[in-house]
Amino acid sequence: MNTPDPEPARIKLTSGTFAQGSSESKLRDLWNSYPYTQQIDVVFPSSEHSEDALQRLETRYWSCKCNLNDFVEYARPDATHDYLERGILALGTSGPQGTDVWTLDTRGVLTLAVERITYTRLGLVGQPLPWKACDDIFIITISLSQQNEAPSKVSGSKWHRYGEKVKTALQAWDAWRGPWSILYTFREPNLPLTTVTDSLVHIVQPTMHKYQNVHVPVPSFQPHPGSSNPEELQDWQDVMQGLLEWVGLACLGSQRLQVNDSPDPYLAVYAAPPPSHAGETAHLRWRGLLHPLFVQDIIRAFTMPTNVPTPGFVAIAAHGIPTSPVGYLSTSGTAPLRALKPDMEDTRSLMVFGDGTRPQGYVFAESIGRWDTRWG
């Protein structure tokens, strides 16, 4: 059996401390850069208080069958400041007709990713993806803002404002394509909201597993050393690589972490990052269309000082939606181009280090695949 090589990826590491009280806002900006999340995993040494607090966190999203223009008309009355406060997040998934998809993100921007045949029929100017392997996919950007000025958070010059021309094009598309399978959620999904007719609500609650007698790291926070000393930087990166490898195995519930594990060394070799001890870990997971603000609720559970004992470290791993045309928003709010590949790299991880009562620092790891223009 020939297993394909994993996609090349670059890991960007960012660290910070909580001493000055500014790291929480920086963390918020880092995580808000990723509007689409389909899974969150949280792993930490077992802590009854943290487990109880996290198990109470739940959210919801909706699914429906609807024409695209009808959904835009449903969302558009809020596509100004009120829209952004409401924070609709939506994704139109591809069907048997092809690979066309679209997103409506929290900027109030509709992004279409369409095949050449659809692009030609729509008649809306966009831009092709910059890779030869997928240059038959075009990105069309549409602002739903009802204001007259140009939207500041739409990248490039090839964008449209939703008006009669765009509306006519979307209606024609709906006529030949038919309804979309749509997922959507809101900034505060637990409030009474008007939803699309015949929408099905999905309640997202965490699942929890506990693993006993496993290797548990005892890490201490070490901020990024900078680039002035290459050897020191390499040592720091090696430590972070070991911790992140442990996080990945913990999220998988891997047997390699068991203290009594003894695999054939020709098949598998693993050593937990030192120092470590035998202990118990908790693993919680949420799956669904998760709004960025719900992700923030999970992070705040571990980044705010508390009067009760907390784990010495917490690892949070998030999985994006690789078939979404918008995967990342820059600090200016623009969305870099990326290919739409189901197996594309689209993950990020956060490790929060503490002293048992308050957080001390964090390391944020972003994995950037080669089908992302941030790759360079």
mmCIF file of C-alpha atoms in Angstrom:
data_model
loop_
_atom_site.group_PDB
_atom_site.id
_atom_site.type_symbol
_atom_site.label_atom_id
_atom_site.label_comp_id
_atom_site.label_asym_id
_atom_site.label_seq_id
_atom_site.Cartn_x
_atom_site.Cartn_y
_atom_site.Cartn_z
ATOM 1 C CA MET A 1 0.000 0.000 0.000
ATOM 2 C CA ASN A 2 1.427 3.351 -1.058
ATOM 3 C CA THR A 3 0.629 6.147 1.369
ATOM 4 C CA PRO A 4 0.810 9.650 -0.139
ATOM 5 C CA ASP A 5 3.366 11.998 1.358
ATOM 6 C CA PRO A 6 1.932 14.591 3.749
ATOM 7 C CA GLU A 7 1.434 18.071 2.375
ATOM 8 C CA PRO A 8 4.413 20.383 2.990
ATOM 9 C CA ALA A 9 3.624 22.936 5.666
ATOM 10 C CA ARG A 10 5.305 25.805 7.447
ATOM 11 C CA ILE A 11 4.751 26.221 11.165
ATOM 12 C CA LYS A 12 4.575 29.792 12.425
ATOM 13 C CA LEU A 13 5.134 30.083 16.187
ATOM 14 C CA THR A 14 4.060 33.103 18.236
ATOM 15 C CA SER A 15 4.537 33.459 21.993
ATOM 16 C CA GLY A 16 3.520 35.948 24.655
ATOM 17 C CA THR A 17 3.192 36.443 28.390
ATOM 18 C CA PHE A 18 0.214 37.448 30.499
ATOM 19 C CA ALA A 19 2.285 39.654 32.801
ATOM 20 C CA GLN A 20 1.240 42.918 31.156
ATOM 21 C CA GLY A 21 -2.403 41.965 30.687
ATOM 22 C CA SER A 22 -2.272 42.556 26.919
ATOM 23 C CA SER A 23 -1.843 38.983 25.761
ATOM 24 C CA GLU A 24 -5.533 38.174 25.950
ATOM 25 C CA SER A 25 -6.351 40.809 23.323
ATOM 26 C CA LYS A 26 -3.460 39.584 21.162
ATOM 27 C CA LEU A 27 -4.714 36.014 21.472
ATOM 28 C CA ARG A 28 -8.191 37.191 20.553
ATOM 29 C CA ASP A 29 -6.840 38.818 17.405
ATOM 30 C CA LEU A 30 -4.860 35.692 16.497
ATOM 31 C CA TRP A 31 -7.858 33.377 16.830
ATOM 32 C CA ASN A 32 -10.304 35.803 15.211
ATOM 33 C CA SER A 33 -8.090 35.663 12.125
ATOM 34 C CA TYR A 34 -9.604 32.225 11.485
ATOM 35 C CA PRO A 35 -13.350 32.647 10.858
ATOM 36 C CA TYR A 36 -14.140 28.994 10.048
ATOM 37 C CA THR A 37 -13.612 26.176 12.542
ATOM 38 C CA GLN A 38 -15.183 22.732 12.355
ATOM 39 C CA GLN A 39 -13.527 21.061 15.357
ATOM 40 C CA ILE A 40 -11.901 22.104 18.629
ATOM 41 C CA ASP A 41 -9.890 19.709 20.808
ATOM 42 C CA VAL A 42 -8.808 20.634 24.345
ATOM 43 C CA VAL A 43 -6.332 18.484 26.286
ATOM 44 C CA PHE A 44 -4.990 19.062 29.805
ATOM 45 C CA PRO A 45 -3.965 17.181 32.965
ATOM 46 C CA SER A 46 -7.213 16.147 34.639
ATOM 47 C CA SER A 47 -8.807 18.948 36.660
ATOM 48 C CA GLU A 48 -12.332 18.587 38.010
ATOM 49 C CA HIS A 49 -13.003 22.329 37.977
ATOM 50 C CA SER A 50 -11.799 22.804 34.385
ATOM 51 C CA GLU A 51 -13.679 19.731 33.192
ATOM 52 C CA ASP A 52 -16.941 20.941 34.756
ATOM 53 C CA ALA A 53 -16.513 24.457 33.333
ATOM 54 C CA LEU A 54 -15.818 23.227 29.811
ATOM 55 C CA GLN A 55 -18.627 20.682 29.758
ATOM 56 C CA ARG A 56 -21.081 23.551 30.271
ATOM 57 C CA LEU A 57 -19.920 25.290 27.083
ATOM 58 C CA GLU A 58 -22.204 24.584 24.161
ATOM 59 C CA THR A 59 -23.284 26.349 20.995
ATOM 60 C CA ARG A 60 -25.499 25.751 17.997
ATOM 61 C CA TYR A 61 -25.627 26.138 14.253
ATOM 62 C CA TRP A 62 -28.267 25.601 11.578
ATOM 63 C CA SER A 63 -28.496 23.784 8.252
ATOM 64 C CA CYS A 64 -30.968 24.447 5.464
ATOM 65 C CA LYS A 65 -31.671 24.044 1.750
ATOM 66 C CA CYS A 66 -31.965 27.452 0.158
ATOM 67 C CA ASN A 67 -31.170 29.406 -3.000
ATOM 68 C CA LEU A 68 -28.095 31.580 -2.606
ATOM 69 C CA ASN A 69 -29.792 34.864 -3.451
ATOM 70 C CA ASP A 70 -32.644 34.117 -1.042
ATOM 71 C CA PHE A 71 -30.090 33.528 1.707
ATOM 72 C CA VAL A 72 -28.287 36.762 0.821
ATOM 73 C CA GLU A 73 -31.571 38.672 1.033
ATOM 74 C CA TYR A 74 -32.205 37.034 4.416
ATOM 75 C CA ALA A 75 -28.782 38.084 5.707
ATOM 76 C CA ARG A 76 -28.412 41.442 3.959
ATOM 77 C CA PRO A 77 -30.725 43.594 6.109
ATOM 78 C CA ASP A 78 -28.091 43.100 8.796
ATOM 79 C CA ALA A 79 -25.093 43.585 6.504
ATOM 80 C CA THR A 80 -24.029 46.874 8.105
ATOM 81 C CA HIS A 81 -22.839 47.579 11.650
ATOM 82 C CA ASP A 82 -25.842 45.658 12.978
ATOM 83 C CA TYR A 83 -24.909 42.746 10.731
ATOM 84 C CA LEU A 84 -21.401 42.673 12.153
ATOM 85 C CA GLU A 85 -22.804 42.791 15.675
ATOM 86 C CA ARG A 86 -25.097 39.885 14.823
ATOM 87 C CA GLY A 87 -22.139 38.125 13.263
ATOM 88 C CA ILE A 88 -23.698 35.743 10.742
ATOM 89 C CA LEU A 89 -21.237 33.122 9.541
ATOM 90 C CA ALA A 90 -22.335 30.873 6.652
ATOM 91 C CA LEU A 91 -20.978 28.266 4.266
ATOM 92 C CA GLY A 92 -22.560 26.939 1.073
ATOM 93 C CA THR A 93 -21.207 23.470 0.386
ATOM 94 C CA SER A 94 -20.621 21.873 -2.999
ATOM 95 C CA GLY A 95 -22.907 19.150 -4.282
ATOM 96 C CA PRO A 96 -22.946 16.585 -7.090
ATOM 97 C CA GLN A 97 -23.158 19.440 -9.615
ATOM 98 C CA GLY A 98 -19.503 20.373 -9.077
ATOM 99 C CA THR A 99 -17.032 21.957 -6.692
ATOM 100 C CA ASP A 100 -18.508 25.462 -6.460
ATOM 101 C CA VAL A 101 -18.665 26.762 -2.870
ATOM 102 C CA TRP A 102 -19.191 30.085 -1.118
ATOM 103 C CA THR A 103 -18.808 31.709 2.284
ATOM 104 C CA LEU A 104 -20.441 34.634 4.043
ATOM 105 C CA ASP A 105 -18.073 35.689 6.807
ATOM 106 C CA THR A 106 -18.278 38.084 9.735
ATOM 107 C CA ARG A 107 -16.997 41.006 7.620
ATOM 108 C CA GLY A 108 -20.267 40.981 5.694
ATOM 109 C CA VAL A 109 -18.407 39.697 2.602
ATOM 110 C CA LEU A 110 -19.715 36.968 0.296
ATOM 111 C CA THR A 111 -16.902 35.006 -1.378
ATOM 112 C CA LEU A 112 -17.600 32.640 -4.275
ATOM 113 C CA ALA A 113 -15.142 29.970 -5.429
ATOM 114 C CA VAL A 114 -16.376 28.662 -8.774
ATOM 115 C CA GLU A 115 -15.250 26.520 -11.681
ATOM 116 C CA ARG A 116 -14.489 28.166 -15.017
ATOM 117 C CA ILE A 117 -17.816 27.130 -16.575
ATOM 118 C CA THR A 118 -19.743 28.757 -13.704
ATOM 119 C CA TYR A 119 -17.493 31.809 -13.793
ATOM 120 C CA THR A 120 -18.188 32.309 -17.494
ATOM 121 C CA ARG A 121 -21.956 32.024 -17.047
ATOM 122 C CA LEU A 122 -22.114 34.309 -14.006
ATOM 123 C CA GLY A 123 -20.488 37.242 -15.760
ATOM 124 C CA LEU A 124 -19.003 38.664 -12.540
ATOM 125 C CA VAL A 125 -15.325 39.633 -12.614
ATOM 126 C CA GLY A 126 -13.078 37.722 -10.222
ATOM 127 C CA GLN A 127 -9.540 36.406 -10.101
ATOM 128 C CA PRO A 128 -8.133 32.938 -10.777
ATOM 129 C CA LEU A 129 -6.209 31.064 -8.128
ATOM 130 C CA PRO A 130 -2.468 31.602 -8.709
ATOM 131 C CA TRP A 131 -1.466 27.924 -8.923
ATOM 132 C CA LYS A 132 -1.313 26.104 -12.233
ATOM 133 C CA ALA A 133 -2.913 23.004 -10.705
ATOM 134 C CA CYS A 134 -6.083 24.941 -9.881
ATOM 135 C CA ASP A 135 -6.125 27.977 -12.178
ATOM 136 C CA ASP A 136 -9.570 26.935 -13.415
ATOM 137 C CA ILE A 137 -11.041 28.048 -10.066
ATOM 138 C CA PHE A 138 -12.042 31.709 -9.768
ATOM 139 C CA ILE A 139 -12.665 33.779 -6.635
ATOM 140 C CA ILE A 140 -15.445 36.383 -6.764
ATOM 141 C CA THR A 141 -15.760 38.816 -3.856
ATOM 142 C CA ILE A 142 -19.037 40.599 -3.082
ATOM 143 C CA SER A 143 -19.598 43.116 -0.297
ATOM 144 C CA LEU A 144 -23.072 43.031 1.244
ATOM 145 C CA SER A 145 -22.581 46.404 2.890
ATOM 146 C CA GLN A 146 -25.421 48.855 2.299
ATOM 147 C CA GLN A 147 -23.099 51.817 2.771
ATOM 148 C CA ASN A 148 -21.952 53.933 -0.171
ATOM 149 C CA GLU A 149 -18.206 53.984 0.496
ATOM 150 C CA ALA A 150 -15.894 51.229 -0.707
ATOM 151 C CA PRO A 151 -15.550 48.443 1.838
ATOM 152 C CA SER A 152 -12.183 48.629 3.583
ATOM 153 C CA LYS A 153 -11.989 44.899 4.274
ATOM 154 C CA VAL A 154 -12.217 43.533 0.736
ATOM 155 C CA SER A 155 -8.844 42.597 -0.717
ATOM 156 C CA GLY A 156 -7.741 43.711 -4.160
ATOM 157 C CA SER A 157 -9.598 45.778 -6.753
ATOM 158 C CA LYS A 158 -11.790 42.992 -8.154
ATOM 159 C CA TRP A 159 -14.793 43.159 -5.891
ATOM 160 C CA HIS A 160 -18.497 43.847 -6.321
ATOM 161 C CA ARG A 161 -21.110 45.518 -4.197
ATOM 162 C CA TYR A 162 -24.377 43.625 -3.937
ATOM 163 C CA GLY A 163 -26.774 45.433 -6.267
ATOM 164 C CA GLU A 164 -29.082 44.713 -9.182
ATOM 165 C CA LYS A 165 -26.320 43.323 -11.418
ATOM 166 C CA VAL A 166 -25.069 40.915 -8.764
ATOM 167 C CA LYS A 167 -28.602 40.020 -7.694
ATOM 168 C CA THR A 168 -29.565 39.165 -11.293
ATOM 169 C CA ALA A 169 -26.443 37.021 -11.711
ATOM 170 C CA LEU A 170 -27.099 35.110 -8.473
ATOM 171 C CA GLN A 171 -30.763 34.575 -9.368
ATOM 172 C CA ALA A 172 -29.745 33.165 -12.755
ATOM 173 C CA TRP A 173 -27.240 30.883 -11.023
ATOM 174 C CA ASP A 174 -29.942 29.681 -8.638
ATOM 175 C CA ALA A 175 -32.244 28.984 -11.599
ATOM 176 C CA TRP A 176 -29.841 26.577 -13.290
ATOM 177 C CA ARG A 177 -28.208 25.172 -10.166
ATOM 178 C CA GLY A 178 -31.011 24.918 -7.611
ATOM 179 C CA PRO A 179 -30.878 25.157 -3.802
ATOM 180 C CA TRP A 180 -27.659 24.968 -1.812
ATOM 181 C CA SER A 181 -26.883 22.966 1.303
ATOM 182 C CA ILE A 182 -26.071 25.770 3.744
ATOM 183 C CA LEU A 183 -24.607 25.807 7.243
ATOM 184 C CA TYR A 184 -24.829 29.002 9.280
ATOM 185 C CA THR A 185 -24.501 30.342 12.796
ATOM 186 C CA PHE A 186 -24.464 33.631 14.709
ATOM 187 C CA ARG A 187 -22.355 35.629 17.128
ATOM 188 C CA GLU A 188 -24.758 34.754 19.956
ATOM 189 C CA PRO A 189 -26.594 31.646 18.704
ATOM 190 C CA ASN A 190 -28.438 31.016 21.971
ATOM 191 C CA LEU A 191 -30.472 34.231 21.683
ATOM 192 C CA PRO A 192 -33.922 34.176 20.008
ATOM 193 C CA LEU A 193 -33.193 34.586 16.294
ATOM 194 C CA THR A 194 -35.085 34.588 13.021
ATOM 195 C CA THR A 195 -33.739 31.703 10.948
ATOM 196 C CA VAL A 196 -34.247 30.568 7.367
ATOM 197 C CA THR A 197 -37.494 28.650 6.802
ATOM 198 C CA ASP A 198 -37.226 24.897 7.452
ATOM 199 C CA SER A 199 -33.785 25.220 9.018
ATOM 200 C CA LEU A 200 -32.600 22.362 11.215
ATOM 201 C CA VAL A 201 -30.852 23.350 14.446
ATOM 202 C CA HIS A 202 -27.758 21.439 15.586
ATOM 203 C CA ILE A 203 -26.733 21.626 19.254
ATOM 204 C CA VAL A 204 -22.970 21.330 19.719
ATOM 205 C CA GLN A 205 -21.985 19.865 23.076
ATOM 206 C CA PRO A 206 -18.558 18.549 24.041
ATOM 207 C CA THR A 207 -17.604 14.918 24.244
ATOM 208 C CA MET A 208 -15.070 14.057 26.936
ATOM 209 C CA HIS A 209 -12.621 11.183 27.319
ATOM 210 C CA LYS A 210 -10.158 10.633 30.139
ATOM 211 C CA TYR A 211 -6.946 8.676 29.757
ATOM 212 C CA GLN A 212 -5.185 7.154 32.750
ATOM 213 C CA ASN A 213 -1.575 6.091 33.197
ATOM 214 C CA VAL A 214 -0.279 8.161 30.298
ATOM 215 C CA HIS A 215 2.889 10.205 29.879
ATOM 216 C CA VAL A 216 1.997 13.786 30.865
ATOM 217 C CA PRO A 217 4.548 16.561 30.187
ATOM 218 C CA VAL A 218 5.507 19.010 32.917
ATOM 219 C CA PRO A 219 6.431 21.996 30.743
ATOM 220 C CA SER A 220 7.542 25.423 31.872
ATOM 221 C CA PHE A 221 6.796 28.503 29.806
ATOM 222 C CA GLN A 222 9.672 29.687 27.657
ATOM 223 C CA PRO A 223 9.045 32.749 25.452
ATOM 224 C CA HIS A 224 10.333 32.883 21.902
ATOM 225 C CA PRO A 225 14.086 33.627 22.198
ATOM 226 C CA GLY A 226 14.262 35.704 19.029
ATOM 227 C CA SER A 227 16.688 35.088 16.190
ATOM 228 C CA SER A 228 19.884 36.579 17.642
ATOM 229 C CA ASN A 229 21.120 33.182 18.886
ATOM 230 C CA PRO A 230 20.471 30.422 16.298
ATOM 231 C CA GLU A 231 21.333 27.583 18.693
ATOM 232 C CA GLU A 232 19.017 28.898 21.396
ATOM 233 C CA LEU A 233 16.256 29.348 18.827
ATOM 234 C CA GLN A 234 16.726 25.788 17.530
ATOM 235 C CA ASP A 235 16.580 24.380 21.071
ATOM 236 C CA TRP A 236 13.349 26.272 21.732
ATOM 237 C CA GLN A 237 11.812 25.076 18.481
ATOM 238 C CA ASP A 238 12.756 21.474 19.325
ATOM 239 C CA VAL A 239 11.020 21.765 22.712
ATOM 240 C CA MET A 240 7.893 23.193 21.087
ATOM 241 C CA GLN A 241 7.932 20.496 18.417
ATOM 242 C CA GLY A 242 8.004 17.812 21.108
ATOM 243 C CA LEU A 243 5.111 19.374 23.000
ATOM 244 C CA LEU A 244 3.017 19.843 19.861
ATOM 245 C CA GLU A 245 3.690 16.242 18.837
ATOM 246 C CA TRP A 246 2.401 15.136 22.247
ATOM 247 C CA VAL A 247 -0.698 17.314 21.766
ATOM 248 C CA GLY A 248 -1.430 15.697 18.407
ATOM 249 C CA LEU A 249 -1.131 12.192 19.840
ATOM 250 C CA ALA A 250 -3.276 13.148 22.841
ATOM 251 C CA CYS A 251 -6.021 14.483 20.551
ATOM 252 C CA LEU A 252 -5.963 11.151 18.714
ATOM 253 C CA GLY A 253 -6.089 9.148 21.947
ATOM 254 C CA SER A 254 -2.924 7.410 20.786
ATOM 255 C CA GLN A 255 -1.721 4.290 22.567
ATOM 256 C CA ARG A 256 1.837 5.632 22.220
ATOM 257 C CA LEU A 257 1.210 7.856 25.259
ATOM 258 C CA GLN A 258 0.436 4.920 27.543
ATOM 259 C CA VAL A 259 3.149 4.348 30.139
ATOM 260 C CA ASN A 260 2.996 0.588 29.585
ATOM 261 C CA ASP A 261 3.064 0.859 25.784
ATOM 262 C CA SER A 262 5.759 -1.313 24.219
ATOM 263 C CA PRO A 263 5.475 -1.245 20.415
ATOM 264 C CA ASP A 264 7.830 -2.972 18.059
ATOM 265 C CA PRO A 265 10.672 -0.422 17.648
ATOM 266 C CA TYR A 266 10.761 -1.212 13.941
ATOM 267 C CA LEU A 267 7.152 -0.011 13.658
ATOM 268 C CA ALA A 268 6.839 2.862 16.121
ATOM 269 C CA VAL A 269 9.179 4.803 18.372
ATOM 270 C CA TYR A 270 7.993 7.590 20.641
ATOM 271 C CA ALA A 271 9.403 9.341 23.696
ATOM 272 C CA ALA A 272 7.351 11.862 25.658
ATOM 273 C CA PRO A 273 8.897 15.356 25.956
ATOM 274 C CA PRO A 274 10.900 15.589 29.195
ATOM 275 C CA PRO A 275 10.206 16.137 31.980
ATOM 276 C CA SER A 276 7.040 14.067 32.194
ATOM 277 C CA HIS A 277 5.224 11.850 34.671
ATOM 278 C CA ALA A 278 2.547 9.172 34.662
ATOM 279 C CA GLY A 279 -0.859 10.731 35.138
ATOM 280 C CA GLU A 280 -4.368 11.284 33.827
ATOM 281 C CA THR A 281 -5.475 13.615 31.041
ATOM 282 C CA ALA A 282 -8.849 14.953 29.953
ATOM 283 C CA HIS A 283 -9.747 15.444 26.287
ATOM 284 C CA LEU A 284 -12.821 17.433 25.230
ATOM 285 C CA ARG A 285 -14.004 17.930 21.654
ATOM 286 C CA TRP A 286 -16.620 20.119 19.947
ATOM 287 C CA ARG A 287 -17.607 19.464 16.307
ATOM 288 C CA GLY A 288 -19.763 21.610 14.027
ATOM 289 C CA LEU A 289 -19.735 25.087 12.504
ATOM 290 C CA LEU A 290 -18.124 26.980 15.390
ATOM 291 C CA HIS A 291 -18.252 30.773 15.524
ATOM 292 C CA PRO A 292 -14.945 32.519 16.396
ATOM 293 C CA LEU A 293 -16.532 33.976 19.522
ATOM 294 C CA PHE A 294 -17.409 30.506 20.796
ATOM 295 C CA VAL A 295 -13.766 29.552 20.325
ATOM 296 C CA GLN A 296 -12.911 32.621 22.420
ATOM 297 C CA ASP A 297 -15.174 31.346 25.206
ATOM 298 C CA ILE A 298 -13.118 28.146 25.350
ATOM 299 C CA ILE A 299 -9.832 30.053 25.428
ATOM 300 C CA ARG A 300 -11.036 32.442 28.148
ATOM 301 C CA ALA A 301 -11.695 29.457 30.415
ATOM 302 C CA PHE A 302 -7.906 29.077 30.697
ATOM 303 C CA THR A 303 -6.534 32.592 30.209
ATOM 304 C CA MET A 304 -8.332 34.377 33.050
ATOM 305 C CA PRO A 305 -6.919 34.341 36.616
ATOM 306 C CA THR A 306 -8.942 32.195 38.997
ATOM 307 C CA ASN A 307 -9.109 31.368 42.694
ATOM 308 C CA VAL A 308 -9.376 27.627 42.095
ATOM 309 C CA PRO A 309 -6.602 25.243 41.031
ATOM 310 C CA THR A 310 -6.099 25.005 37.267
ATOM 311 C CA PRO A 311 -3.983 22.681 35.098
ATOM 312 C CA GLY A 312 -0.311 23.495 34.691
ATOM 313 C CA PHE A 313 -0.840 23.614 30.937
ATOM 314 C CA VAL A 314 -3.683 23.401 28.435
ATOM 315 C CA ALA A 315 -3.469 22.527 24.737
ATOM 316 C CA ILE A 316 -6.138 23.680 22.285
ATOM 317 C CA ALA A 317 -6.126 22.408 18.690
ATOM 318 C CA ALA A 318 -8.490 23.820 16.059
ATOM 319 C CA HIS A 319 -9.318 22.387 12.654
ATOM 320 C CA GLY A 320 -10.547 24.712 9.919
ATOM 321 C CA ILE A 321 -12.671 23.933 6.879
ATOM 322 C CA PRO A 322 -10.162 23.357 4.052
ATOM 323 C CA THR A 323 -12.833 23.616 1.343
ATOM 324 C CA SER A 324 -13.788 27.135 2.435
ATOM 325 C CA PRO A 325 -12.507 29.874 0.085
ATOM 326 C CA VAL A 326 -11.877 32.085 3.131
ATOM 327 C CA GLY A 327 -9.615 30.499 5.711
ATOM 328 C CA TYR A 328 -7.716 33.426 7.206
ATOM 329 C CA LEU A 329 -8.285 37.159 7.700
ATOM 330 C CA SER A 330 -5.283 39.457 8.018
ATOM 331 C CA THR A 331 -5.076 42.220 10.625
ATOM 332 C CA SER A 332 -6.520 44.592 8.010
ATOM 333 C CA GLY A 333 -9.418 42.194 7.430
ATOM 334 C CA THR A 334 -8.436 41.003 3.949
ATOM 335 C CA ALA A 335 -8.546 37.312 2.989
ATOM 336 C CA PRO A 336 -5.446 35.793 1.291
ATOM 337 C CA LEU A 337 -6.201 33.444 -1.595
ATOM 338 C CA ARG A 338 -5.984 29.707 -1.047
ATOM 339 C CA ALA A 339 -6.864 26.549 -2.925
ATOM 340 C CA LEU A 340 -9.879 24.459 -1.940
ATOM 341 C CA LYS A 341 -8.535 20.997 -1.199
ATOM 342 C CA PRO A 342 -10.120 18.596 1.319
ATOM 343 C CA ASP A 343 -6.675 17.379 2.427
ATOM 344 C CA MET A 344 -5.134 20.856 2.674
ATOM 345 C CA GLU A 345 -3.309 21.879 5.855
ATOM 346 C CA ASP A 346 -5.690 23.997 7.959
ATOM 347 C CA THR A 347 -4.884 23.683 11.663
ATOM 348 C CA ARG A 348 -3.683 25.833 14.542
ATOM 349 C CA SER A 349 -2.745 25.003 18.114
ATOM 350 C CA LEU A 350 -2.442 26.967 21.336
ATOM 351 C CA MET A 351 -0.595 25.973 24.484
ATOM 352 C CA VAL A 352 -1.308 27.984 27.633
ATOM 353 C CA PHE A 353 1.173 27.572 30.480
ATOM 354 C CA GLY A 354 0.297 28.413 34.087
ATOM 355 C CA ASP A 355 1.404 28.052 37.692
ATOM 356 C CA GLY A 356 -1.760 26.328 38.920
ATOM 357 C CA THR A 357 -3.705 29.513 39.690
ATOM 358 C CA ARG A 358 -3.090 31.912 36.801
ATOM 359 C CA PRO A 359 -1.814 31.790 33.216
ATOM 360 C CA GLN A 360 1.797 32.815 32.655
ATOM 361 C CA GLY A 361 2.310 32.606 28.904
ATOM 362 C CA TYR A 362 1.287 30.975 25.656
ATOM 363 C CA VAL A 363 2.645 29.607 22.387
ATOM 364 C CA PHE A 364 0.450 29.768 19.283
ATOM 365 C CA ALA A 365 1.301 27.520 16.327
ATOM 366 C CA GLU A 366 -0.145 28.140 12.856
ATOM 367 C CA SER A 367 0.289 25.514 10.156
ATOM 368 C CA ILE A 368 0.390 27.078 6.679
ATOM 369 C CA GLY A 369 0.181 24.751 3.678
ATOM 370 C CA ARG A 370 1.639 25.268 0.213
ATOM 371 C CA TRP A 371 -1.821 25.950 -1.295
ATOM 372 C CA ASP A 372 -2.078 29.186 0.697
ATOM 373 C CA THR A 373 -0.681 32.495 -0.575
ATOM 374 C CA ARG A 374 0.668 33.164 2.926
ATOM 375 C CA TRP A 375 3.178 30.405 2.118
ATOM 376 C CA GLY A 376 5.041 32.964 0.017
#
